Amino acid sequence: AAQGQSEPPRVGLSKLFPDGNFPEGELQEYKNDNAWRTTSEEMRYNEKMAMEDPEVTYSSIRRAAEVHRQVRKYAQKFIHPGMTMTEIAESIEDGTRALVEENGLESGVGFPTGVSLNHCAAHYTPNAGDTVVLQHGDVLKVDFGVHVKGRILDSAFTMTFDNTYDKLVEAVKAATDTGVREAGIDVRLGEIAAAIQETMESYEVEVGGKVFPVKPIENLSGHSINPYQIHGGKSVLLVKNDDATKMEEGEYFAIETFGSTGRGRVVEQGDCSHYARIINAPNAALRYTTAKSLLRSINKNFGTLPFCRRYLDRIGESKYLLALNHLVQQGVVQDYPPLCDVRGSMTAQFEHTILLRPTRKEVAKRRMAW
Ligand SMILES: COc1ccc(Cn2nnc3c2[C@](C)(O)CC[C@@H]3OC(=O)NC(C)C)cc1
Ligand SMILES: [Co+2]
């Protein structure tokens, strides 16, 4: 465990970093020359101007990244076949809440702990009563978030317990690294997508004597992130497209790629667990008092951060399904069902959060010394 951290991780980071200085992420030079060549004085001025308040964003993201790093290291050690999905999700959440020193909407879990299995790529976390147990041959995507002052660190990795799908995992890791490397100020989203696709499609997986090309999942994407808003409106697709929208300095993105041995396309499948209040939802006159009180509880506990049914259970809500579905029908809350490729296929995911600083790109989750 990191110096001074317990096992399982429960020591809040203000104890380990009393001066509040968290390690900077890995710095990468921009590939193009759009970054400003400036003196340090001018750089500091530029950074101040470029973002709502760079110091808040940088220190918040770095603190969230350190929490993520320590929880991820523990998770990669303790997750094993035979554990239930609930045990896996809750131990990651317990570690996150303890290390980030969860405090209302000031800091806490960034969004539901995704533990999507096999042909399911995203947005699955167990609801109460889920009895699914992790199996030896499973391909598990662990996608969890930490936020500090609404700055969300969104990072994910894939775990396998035998080597059948090593080439799929390798393809997606390489494609995500390509996405991180190509990202930069003024870079077009469509160009990054083309580079991701090219890397992903240069791999194939042989399973039981049959060869499968690795396909990027064409309707999943990386995304920009805004304070308290997991999807900031810009999507980095995984297949080439002519989206000329550019990345802008001061933005930060979740660069994530998904590969599949199936159709390379996901559809909504299974019970929904993930929800989020829509940012500028019309405060529709809600007919049911149960819906009104549930919405008050969502606003108080999550704001516009994504949540799941287990998070409603733990804050003491009960018999909320009708009210929740009413809020979805009224366009106040968005539901995000599990996103799955065809049964029998396998999907993998890797994800980093990157900061587009005026002069250099910072890969928040990676440590310099890596
Ligand atoms: C409600 O809980 C969440 C949690 C995380 C997210 C973050 N996100 N936003 N979009 C996506 C994601 C995930 C979870 O990263 C997975 C990929 C997915 O890409 C996608 O759908 N792209 C289309 C818009 C083209 C959203 C909601
Ligand atoms: Co994610």
GROMACS .gro file of C-alpha atoms and ligand atoms in nm:
model
  398
    1ALA     CA    1   0.000   0.000   0.000
    2ALA     CA    2   0.110   0.359  -0.057
    3GLN     CA    3   0.325   0.488   0.229
    4GLY     CA    4   0.103   0.524   0.536
    5GLN     CA    5  -0.210   0.385   0.369
    6SER     CA    6  -0.391   0.093   0.539
    7GLU     CA    7  -0.508  -0.228   0.369
    8PRO     CA    8  -0.798  -0.211   0.283
    9PRO     CA    9  -0.741   0.161   0.213
   10ARG     CA   10  -0.916   0.372   0.479
   11VAL     CA   11  -0.672   0.657   0.566
   12GLY     CA   12  -0.802   0.991   0.431
   13LEU     CA   13  -0.552   1.166   0.201
   14SER     CA   14  -0.538   1.485   0.411
   15LYS     CA   15  -0.349   1.264   0.659
   16LEU     CA   16  -0.102   1.140   0.392
   17PHE     CA   17  -0.062   1.476   0.217
   18PRO     CA   18  -0.098   1.726   0.504
   19ASP     CA   19   0.031   2.013   0.288
   20GLY     CA   20  -0.240   1.944   0.028
   21ASN     CA   21   0.014   1.912  -0.255
   22PHE     CA   22  -0.072   1.607  -0.459
   23PRO     CA   23   0.160   1.462  -0.722
   24GLU     CA   24   0.129   1.610  -1.071
   25GLY     CA   25   0.024   1.362  -1.339
   26GLU     CA   26   0.245   1.251  -1.625
   27LEU     CA   27   0.320   1.553  -1.847
   28GLN     CA   28   0.318   1.510  -2.224
   29GLU     CA   29   0.427   1.776  -2.475
   30TYR     CA   30   0.159   1.860  -2.728
   31LYS     CA   31   0.231   1.708  -3.067
   32ASN     CA   32   0.131   2.024  -3.258
   33ASP     CA   33   0.286   2.359  -3.174
   34ASN     CA   34  -0.037   2.523  -3.060
   35ALA     CA   35   0.084   2.535  -2.704
   36TRP     CA   36   0.213   2.878  -2.611
   37ARG     CA   37   0.588   2.915  -2.582
   38THR     CA   38   0.584   3.138  -2.276
   39THR     CA   39   0.796   3.249  -1.984
   40SER     CA   40   0.691   3.096  -1.652
   41GLU     CA   41   0.546   3.433  -1.540
   42GLU     CA   42   0.333   3.467  -1.853
   43MET     CA   43   0.243   3.095  -1.824
   44ARG     CA   44   0.104   3.142  -1.475
   45TYR     CA   45  -0.098   3.442  -1.596
   46ASN     CA   46  -0.224   3.246  -1.896
   47GLU     CA   47  -0.325   2.950  -1.683
   48LYS     CA   48  -0.515   3.183  -1.451
   49MET     CA   49  -0.700   3.331  -1.746
   50ALA     CA   50  -0.757   3.007  -1.931
   51MET     CA   51  -0.973   2.824  -1.680
   52GLU     CA   52  -1.247   2.908  -1.437
   53ASP     CA   53  -0.986   2.878  -1.162
   54PRO     CA   54  -0.697   2.655  -1.262
   55GLU     CA   55  -0.567   2.612  -0.910
   56VAL     CA   56  -0.904   2.476  -0.793
   57THR     CA   57  -0.929   2.246  -1.092
   58TYR     CA   58  -0.570   2.123  -1.085
   59SER     CA   59  -0.551   2.061  -0.709
   60SER     CA   60  -0.898   1.902  -0.708
   61ILE     CA   61  -0.825   1.670  -0.998
   62ARG     CA   62  -0.483   1.574  -0.856
   63ARG     CA   63  -0.635   1.489  -0.519
   64ALA     CA   64  -0.908   1.285  -0.691
   65ALA     CA   65  -0.641   1.116  -0.906
   66GLU     CA   66  -0.437   1.015  -0.599
   67VAL     CA   67  -0.748   0.866  -0.436
   68HIS     CA   68  -0.824   0.680  -0.759
   69ARG     CA   69  -0.466   0.554  -0.786
   70GLN     CA   70  -0.462   0.410  -0.433
   71VAL     CA   71  -0.807   0.251  -0.459
   72ARG     CA   72  -0.729   0.108  -0.804
   73LYS     CA   73  -0.406  -0.053  -0.677
   74TYR     CA   74  -0.601  -0.219  -0.396
   75ALA     CA   75  -0.885  -0.323  -0.629
   76GLN     CA   76  -0.647  -0.486  -0.877
   77LYS     CA   77  -0.507  -0.693  -0.591
   78PHE     CA   78  -0.824  -0.802  -0.415
   79ILE     CA   79  -1.080  -0.858  -0.696
   80HIS     CA   80  -1.103  -1.235  -0.763
   81PRO     CA   81  -1.347  -1.486  -0.918
   82GLY     CA   82  -1.598  -1.600  -0.656
   83MET     CA   83  -1.668  -1.246  -0.531
   84THR     CA   84  -2.015  -1.102  -0.592
   85MET     CA   85  -2.046  -0.789  -0.807
   86THR     CA   86  -2.194  -0.615  -0.502
   87GLU     CA   87  -1.886  -0.696  -0.289
   88ILE     CA   88  -1.659  -0.566  -0.567
   89ALA     CA   89  -1.852  -0.239  -0.619
   90GLU     CA   90  -1.900  -0.167  -0.249
   91SER     CA   91  -1.535  -0.226  -0.153
   92ILE     CA   92  -1.426   0.019  -0.424
   93GLU     CA   93  -1.684   0.272  -0.300
   94ASP     CA   94  -1.584   0.222   0.067
   95GLY     CA   95  -1.220   0.288  -0.023
   96THR     CA   96  -1.308   0.592  -0.234
   97ARG     CA   97  -1.535   0.748   0.030
   98ALA     CA   98  -1.270   0.699   0.302
   99LEU     CA   99  -0.971   0.829   0.105
  100VAL     CA  100  -1.145   1.130  -0.052
  101GLU     CA  101  -1.296   1.204   0.292
  102GLU     CA  102  -1.647   1.217   0.145
  103ASN     CA  103  -1.823   1.542   0.237
  104GLY     CA  104  -2.167   1.611   0.087
  105LEU     CA  105  -2.133   1.760  -0.260
  106GLU     CA  106  -1.782   1.890  -0.180
  107SER     CA  107  -1.612   1.553  -0.239
  108GLY     CA  108  -1.706   1.190  -0.284
  109VAL     CA  109  -1.781   0.917  -0.533
  110GLY     CA  110  -1.790   1.068  -0.885
  111PHE     CA  111  -2.044   0.828  -1.037
  112PRO     CA  112  -2.164   0.468  -0.991
  113THR     CA  113  -1.889   0.202  -0.989
  114GLY     CA  114  -1.919   0.032  -1.326
  115VAL     CA  115  -1.841  -0.342  -1.312
  116SER     CA  116  -1.967  -0.443  -1.657
  117LEU     CA  117  -1.903  -0.805  -1.756
  118ASN     CA  118  -1.818  -0.976  -2.086
  119HIS     CA  119  -2.047  -0.862  -2.370
  120CYS     CA  120  -2.165  -0.571  -2.154
  121ALA     CA  121  -1.931  -0.271  -2.195
  122ALA     CA  122  -2.066   0.003  -1.967
  123HIS     CA  123  -2.325   0.131  -1.720
  124TYR     CA  124  -2.377  -0.193  -1.523
  125THR     CA  125  -2.351  -0.182  -1.143
  126PRO     CA  126  -2.551  -0.422  -0.920
  127ASN     CA  127  -2.889  -0.318  -0.777
  128ALA     CA  128  -2.996  -0.449  -0.434
  129GLY     CA  129  -3.053  -0.826  -0.450
  130ASP     CA  130  -2.813  -0.881  -0.742
  131THR     CA  131  -2.653  -1.224  -0.689
  132VAL     CA  132  -2.410  -1.226  -0.986
  133VAL     CA  133  -2.070  -1.380  -0.897
  134LEU     CA  134  -1.748  -1.302  -1.087
  135GLN     CA  135  -1.633  -1.610  -1.287
  136HIS     CA  136  -1.283  -1.723  -1.389
  137GLY     CA  137  -1.341  -1.666  -1.763
  138ASP     CA  138  -1.504  -1.321  -1.722
  139VAL     CA  139  -1.375  -0.995  -1.873
  140LEU     CA  140  -1.450  -0.729  -1.608
  141LYS     CA  141  -1.448  -0.352  -1.680
  142VAL     CA  142  -1.392  -0.154  -1.361
  143ASP     CA  143  -1.492   0.209  -1.428
  144PHE     CA  144  -1.509   0.426  -1.117
  145GLY     CA  145  -1.493   0.796  -1.044
  146VAL     CA  146  -1.379   1.027  -0.765
  147HIS     CA  147  -1.475   1.393  -0.745
  148VAL     CA  148  -1.336   1.685  -0.548
  149LYS     CA  149  -1.535   2.009  -0.575
  150GLY     CA  150  -1.721   1.851  -0.869
  151ARG     CA  151  -1.399   1.792  -1.068
  152ILE     CA  152  -1.451   1.427  -1.164
  153LEU     CA  153  -1.160   1.188  -1.222
  154ASP     CA  154  -1.305   0.923  -1.455
  155SER     CA  155  -1.073   0.628  -1.510
  156ALA     CA  156  -1.122   0.263  -1.595
  157PHE     CA  157  -0.937  -0.062  -1.655
  158THR     CA  158  -1.016  -0.419  -1.761
  159MET     CA  159  -0.941  -0.729  -1.549
  160THR     CA  160  -0.920  -1.088  -1.674
  161PHE     CA  161  -0.827  -1.406  -1.485
  162ASP     CA  162  -0.697  -1.616  -1.770
  163ASN     CA  163  -0.510  -1.522  -2.085
  164THR     CA  164  -0.773  -1.605  -2.352
  165TYR     CA  165  -0.852  -1.238  -2.421
  166ASP     CA  166  -0.506  -1.089  -2.361
  167LYS     CA  167  -0.494  -0.960  -2.723
  168LEU     CA  168  -0.830  -0.782  -2.679
  169VAL     CA  169  -0.703  -0.617  -2.359
  170GLU     CA  170  -0.375  -0.523  -2.531
  171ALA     CA  171  -0.564  -0.371  -2.829
  172VAL     CA  172  -0.780  -0.149  -2.608
  173LYS     CA  173  -0.490  -0.041  -2.386
  174ALA     CA  174  -0.294   0.058  -2.700
  175ALA     CA  175  -0.595   0.239  -2.851
  176THR     CA  176  -0.648   0.442  -2.533
  177ASP     CA  177  -0.278   0.534  -2.523
  178THR     CA  178  -0.311   0.647  -2.885
  179GLY     CA  179  -0.610   0.863  -2.788
  180VAL     CA  180  -0.415   1.021  -2.500
  181ARG     CA  181  -0.114   1.086  -2.723
  182GLU     CA  182  -0.320   1.239  -3.010
  183ALA     CA  183  -0.530   1.460  -2.778
  184GLY     CA  184  -0.429   1.824  -2.760
  185ILE     CA  185  -0.533   2.188  -2.785
  186ASP     CA  186  -0.702   2.264  -3.119
  187VAL     CA  187  -0.695   1.895  -3.221
  188ARG     CA  188  -1.011   1.784  -3.402
  189LEU     CA  189  -1.217   1.513  -3.227
  190GLY     CA  190  -1.264   1.331  -3.559
  191GLU     CA  191  -0.889   1.298  -3.607
  192ILE     CA  192  -0.836   1.148  -3.262
  193ALA     CA  193  -1.116   0.899  -3.337
  194ALA     CA  194  -0.948   0.792  -3.662
  195ALA     CA  195  -0.618   0.728  -3.483
  196ILE     CA  196  -0.796   0.527  -3.211
  197GLN     CA  197  -0.975   0.315  -3.472
  198GLU     CA  198  -0.653   0.246  -3.661
  199THR     CA  199  -0.474   0.120  -3.350
  200MET     CA  200  -0.771  -0.088  -3.234
  201GLU     CA  201  -0.822  -0.254  -3.573
  202SER     CA  202  -0.460  -0.361  -3.601
  203TYR     CA  203  -0.531  -0.637  -3.346
  204GLU     CA  204  -0.713  -0.969  -3.359
  205VAL     CA  205  -0.798  -1.233  -3.096
  206GLU     CA  206  -0.783  -1.607  -3.145
  207VAL     CA  207  -1.033  -1.796  -2.930
  208GLY     CA  208  -1.070  -2.175  -2.958
  209GLY     CA  209  -0.909  -2.175  -3.302
  210LYS     CA  210  -1.137  -1.897  -3.435
  211VAL     CA  211  -0.989  -1.553  -3.517
  212PHE     CA  212  -1.189  -1.238  -3.427
  213PRO     CA  213  -1.086  -0.888  -3.542
  214VAL     CA  214  -1.095  -0.637  -3.254
  215LYS     CA  215  -1.361  -0.377  -3.336
  216PRO     CA  216  -1.392  -0.033  -3.175
  217ILE     CA  217  -1.742   0.006  -3.032
  218GLU     CA  218  -1.885   0.268  -3.269
  219ASN     CA  219  -2.155   0.406  -3.037
  220LEU     CA  220  -1.947   0.454  -2.723
  221SER     CA  221  -1.706   0.740  -2.667
  222GLY     CA  222  -1.476   0.935  -2.449
  223HIS     CA  223  -1.615   1.267  -2.332
  224SER     CA  224  -1.535   1.612  -2.200
  225ILE     CA  225  -1.608   1.662  -1.831
  226ASN     CA  226  -1.737   1.980  -1.662
  227PRO     CA  227  -1.773   2.049  -1.289
  228TYR     CA  228  -2.046   1.816  -1.159
  229GLN     CA  229  -2.122   1.710  -1.518
  230ILE     CA  230  -1.980   1.373  -1.621
  231HIS     CA  231  -2.056   1.426  -1.990
  232GLY     CA  232  -1.954   1.782  -2.082
  233GLY     CA  233  -2.104   1.766  -2.430
  234LYS     CA  234  -1.800   1.677  -2.644
  235SER     CA  235  -1.767   1.311  -2.746
  236VAL     CA  236  -1.446   1.146  -2.869
  237LEU     CA  237  -1.581   0.864  -3.082
  238LEU     CA  238  -1.387   0.547  -3.150
  239VAL     CA  239  -1.436   0.533  -3.527
  240LYS     CA  240  -1.324   0.791  -3.784
  241ASN     CA  241  -1.569   1.074  -3.845
  242ASP     CA  242  -1.556   1.429  -3.974
  243ASP     CA  243  -1.635   1.601  -3.646
  244ALA     CA  244  -1.422   1.914  -3.679
  245THR     CA  245  -1.498   2.020  -3.321
  246LYS     CA  246  -1.167   2.092  -3.150
  247MET     CA  247  -1.037   2.025  -2.804
  248GLU     CA  248  -0.985   2.358  -2.625
  249GLU     CA  249  -0.729   2.461  -2.369
  250GLY     CA  250  -0.856   2.442  -2.014
  251GLU     CA  251  -1.092   2.154  -2.093
  252TYR     CA  252  -1.049   1.813  -1.945
  253PHE     CA  253  -1.151   1.485  -2.105
  254ALA     CA  254  -1.211   1.122  -2.019
  255ILE     CA  255  -1.022   0.947  -2.299
  256GLU     CA  256  -1.171   0.600  -2.302
  257THR     CA  257  -1.182   0.334  -2.569
  258PHE     CA  258  -1.383   0.013  -2.592
  259GLY     CA  259  -1.296  -0.288  -2.809
  260SER     CA  260  -1.519  -0.584  -2.890
  261THR     CA  261  -1.503  -0.929  -3.055
  262GLY     CA  262  -1.874  -0.889  -3.139
  263ARG     CA  263  -2.055  -0.643  -3.368
  264GLY     CA  264  -1.871  -0.337  -3.238
  265ARG     CA  265  -2.201  -0.179  -3.142
  266VAL     CA  266  -2.388  -0.173  -2.808
  267VAL     CA  267  -2.759  -0.170  -2.735
  268GLU     CA  268  -2.941  -0.109  -2.405
  269GLN     CA  269  -2.992  -0.440  -2.226
  270GLY     CA  270  -3.100  -0.543  -1.876
  271ASP     CA  271  -3.222  -0.365  -1.564
  272CYS     CA  272  -3.121  -0.002  -1.528
  273SER     CA  273  -2.903   0.098  -1.232
  274HIS     CA  274  -2.745   0.429  -1.349
  275TYR     CA  275  -2.930   0.763  -1.341
  276ALA     CA  276  -2.844   1.134  -1.343
  277ARG     CA  277  -3.053   1.449  -1.302
  278ILE     CA  278  -3.059   1.635  -1.634
  279ILE     CA  279  -2.860   1.957  -1.605
  280ASN     CA  280  -3.112   2.219  -1.716
  281ALA     CA  281  -3.422   2.005  -1.673
  282PRO     CA  282  -3.749   2.198  -1.675
  283ASN     CA  283  -3.875   2.193  -1.316
  284ALA     CA  284  -4.192   2.026  -1.443
  285ALA     CA  285  -4.488   2.055  -1.208
  286LEU     CA  286  -4.466   1.706  -1.063
  287ARG     CA  287  -4.802   1.551  -0.981
  288TYR     CA  288  -4.686   1.293  -0.728
  289THR     CA  289  -4.559   1.400  -0.387
  290THR     CA  290  -4.341   1.087  -0.384
  291ALA     CA  291  -4.169   1.211  -0.703
  292LYS     CA  292  -4.130   1.560  -0.555
  293SER     CA  293  -3.967   1.428  -0.236
  294LEU     CA  294  -3.741   1.187  -0.429
  295LEU     CA  295  -3.627   1.476  -0.653
  296ARG     CA  296  -3.547   1.685  -0.342
  297SER     CA  297  -3.339   1.396  -0.207
  298ILE     CA  298  -3.156   1.355  -0.543
  299ASN     CA  299  -3.081   1.729  -0.558
  300LYS     CA  300  -2.954   1.732  -0.201
  301ASN     CA  301  -2.736   1.419  -0.222
  302PHE     CA  302  -2.616   1.409  -0.584
  303GLY     CA  303  -2.702   1.734  -0.761
  304THR     CA  304  -2.623   1.653  -1.126
  305LEU     CA  305  -2.369   1.379  -1.040
  306PRO     CA  306  -2.473   1.033  -1.166
  307PHE     CA  307  -2.608   0.796  -0.901
  308CYS     CA  308  -2.744   0.439  -0.887
  309ARG     CA  309  -3.022   0.263  -0.697
  310ARG     CA  310  -2.779   0.136  -0.431
  311TYR     CA  311  -2.691   0.501  -0.354
  312LEU     CA  312  -3.063   0.575  -0.299
  313ASP     CA  313  -3.083   0.273  -0.066
  314ARG     CA  314  -2.786   0.388   0.140
  315ILE     CA  315  -2.929   0.741   0.196
  316GLY     CA  316  -3.247   0.579   0.329
  317GLU     CA  317  -3.480   0.602   0.028
  318SER     CA  318  -3.718   0.305  -0.016
  319LYS     CA  319  -4.004   0.203  -0.248
  320TYR     CA  320  -3.880   0.476  -0.487
  321LEU     CA  321  -3.905   0.292  -0.823
  322LEU     CA  322  -4.241   0.437  -0.934
  323ALA     CA  323  -4.133   0.790  -0.842
  324LEU     CA  324  -3.795   0.741  -1.011
  325ASN     CA  325  -3.956   0.615  -1.333
  326HIS     CA  326  -4.194   0.911  -1.321
  327LEU     CA  327  -3.897   1.152  -1.299
  328VAL     CA  328  -3.747   0.974  -1.603
  329GLN     CA  329  -4.073   1.002  -1.800
  330GLN     CA  330  -4.098   1.371  -1.711
  331GLY     CA  331  -3.746   1.434  -1.851
  332VAL     CA  332  -3.611   1.540  -1.511
  333VAL     CA  333  -3.382   1.238  -1.463
  334GLN     CA  334  -3.199   1.051  -1.740
  335ASP     CA  335  -3.174   0.673  -1.717
  336TYR     CA  336  -2.859   0.498  -1.845
  337PRO     CA  337  -2.930   0.122  -1.892
  338PRO     CA  338  -2.641  -0.124  -1.937
  339LEU     CA  339  -2.481  -0.102  -2.285
  340CYS     CA  340  -2.409  -0.446  -2.431
  341ASP     CA  341  -2.277  -0.598  -2.754
  342VAL     CA  342  -2.413  -0.939  -2.867
  343ARG     CA  343  -2.421  -1.232  -2.619
  344GLY     CA  344  -2.105  -1.442  -2.645
  345SER     CA  345  -1.887  -1.148  -2.749
  346MET     CA  346  -1.627  -0.993  -2.519
  347THR     CA  347  -1.562  -0.621  -2.464
  348ALA     CA  348  -1.273  -0.439  -2.293
  349GLN     CA  349  -1.219  -0.078  -2.179
  350PHE     CA  350  -0.933   0.150  -2.066
  351GLU     CA  351  -0.971   0.513  -1.967
  352HIS     CA  352  -0.764   0.808  -1.845
  353THR     CA  353  -0.861   1.164  -1.756
  354ILE     CA  354  -0.640   1.428  -1.918
  355LEU     CA  355  -0.608   1.801  -1.847
  356LEU     CA  356  -0.544   2.029  -2.144
  357ARG     CA  357  -0.325   2.286  -1.970
  358PRO     CA  358  -0.221   2.592  -2.176
  359THR     CA  359   0.138   2.473  -2.215
  360ARG     CA  360   0.128   2.096  -2.152
  361LYS     CA  361  -0.110   1.801  -2.135
  362GLU     CA  362  -0.134   1.633  -1.793
  363VAL     CA  363  -0.248   1.269  -1.774
  364ALA     CA  364  -0.403   1.302  -1.431
  365LYS     CA  365  -0.425   0.936  -1.342
  366ARG     CA  366  -0.066   0.839  -1.430
  367ARG     CA  367   0.219   0.921  -1.197
  368MET     CA  368   0.528   1.098  -1.330
  369ALA     CA  369   0.747   0.815  -1.201
  370TRP     CA  370   0.582   0.556  -1.419
  371LIG     C1  371  -2.518   0.779  -1.531
  371LIG     O1  372  -2.386   0.740  -1.510
  371LIG     C2  373  -2.293   0.775  -1.602
  371LIG     C3  374  -2.160   0.747  -1.572
  371LIG     C4  375  -2.061   0.783  -1.661
  371LIG     C5  376  -2.092   0.847  -1.780
  371LIG     C6  377  -1.982   0.887  -1.873
  371LIG     N1  378  -2.016   0.845  -2.007
  371LIG     N2  379  -2.078   0.927  -2.094
  371LIG     N3  380  -2.099   0.860  -2.208
  371LIG     C7  381  -2.049   0.736  -2.188
  371LIG     C8  382  -1.997   0.726  -2.063
  371LIG     C9  383  -1.928   0.602  -2.011
  371LIG    C10  384  -1.992   0.550  -1.885
  371LIG     O2  385  -1.797   0.640  -1.978
  371LIG    C11  386  -1.927   0.488  -2.117
  371LIG    C12  387  -1.931   0.534  -2.257
  371LIG    C13  388  -2.053   0.622  -2.285
  371LIG     O3  389  -2.042   0.677  -2.418
  371LIG    C14  390  -2.162   0.709  -2.480
  371LIG     O4  391  -2.270   0.674  -2.435
  371LIG     N4  392  -2.141   0.782  -2.593
  371LIG    C15  393  -2.250   0.823  -2.679
  371LIG    C16  394  -2.296   0.963  -2.630
  371LIG    C17  395  -2.197   0.828  -2.823
  371LIG    C18  396  -2.225   0.873  -1.812
  371LIG    C19  397  -2.328   0.837  -1.723
  372CO      CO  398  -1.571   0.629  -1.739
   0.00000   0.00000   0.00000
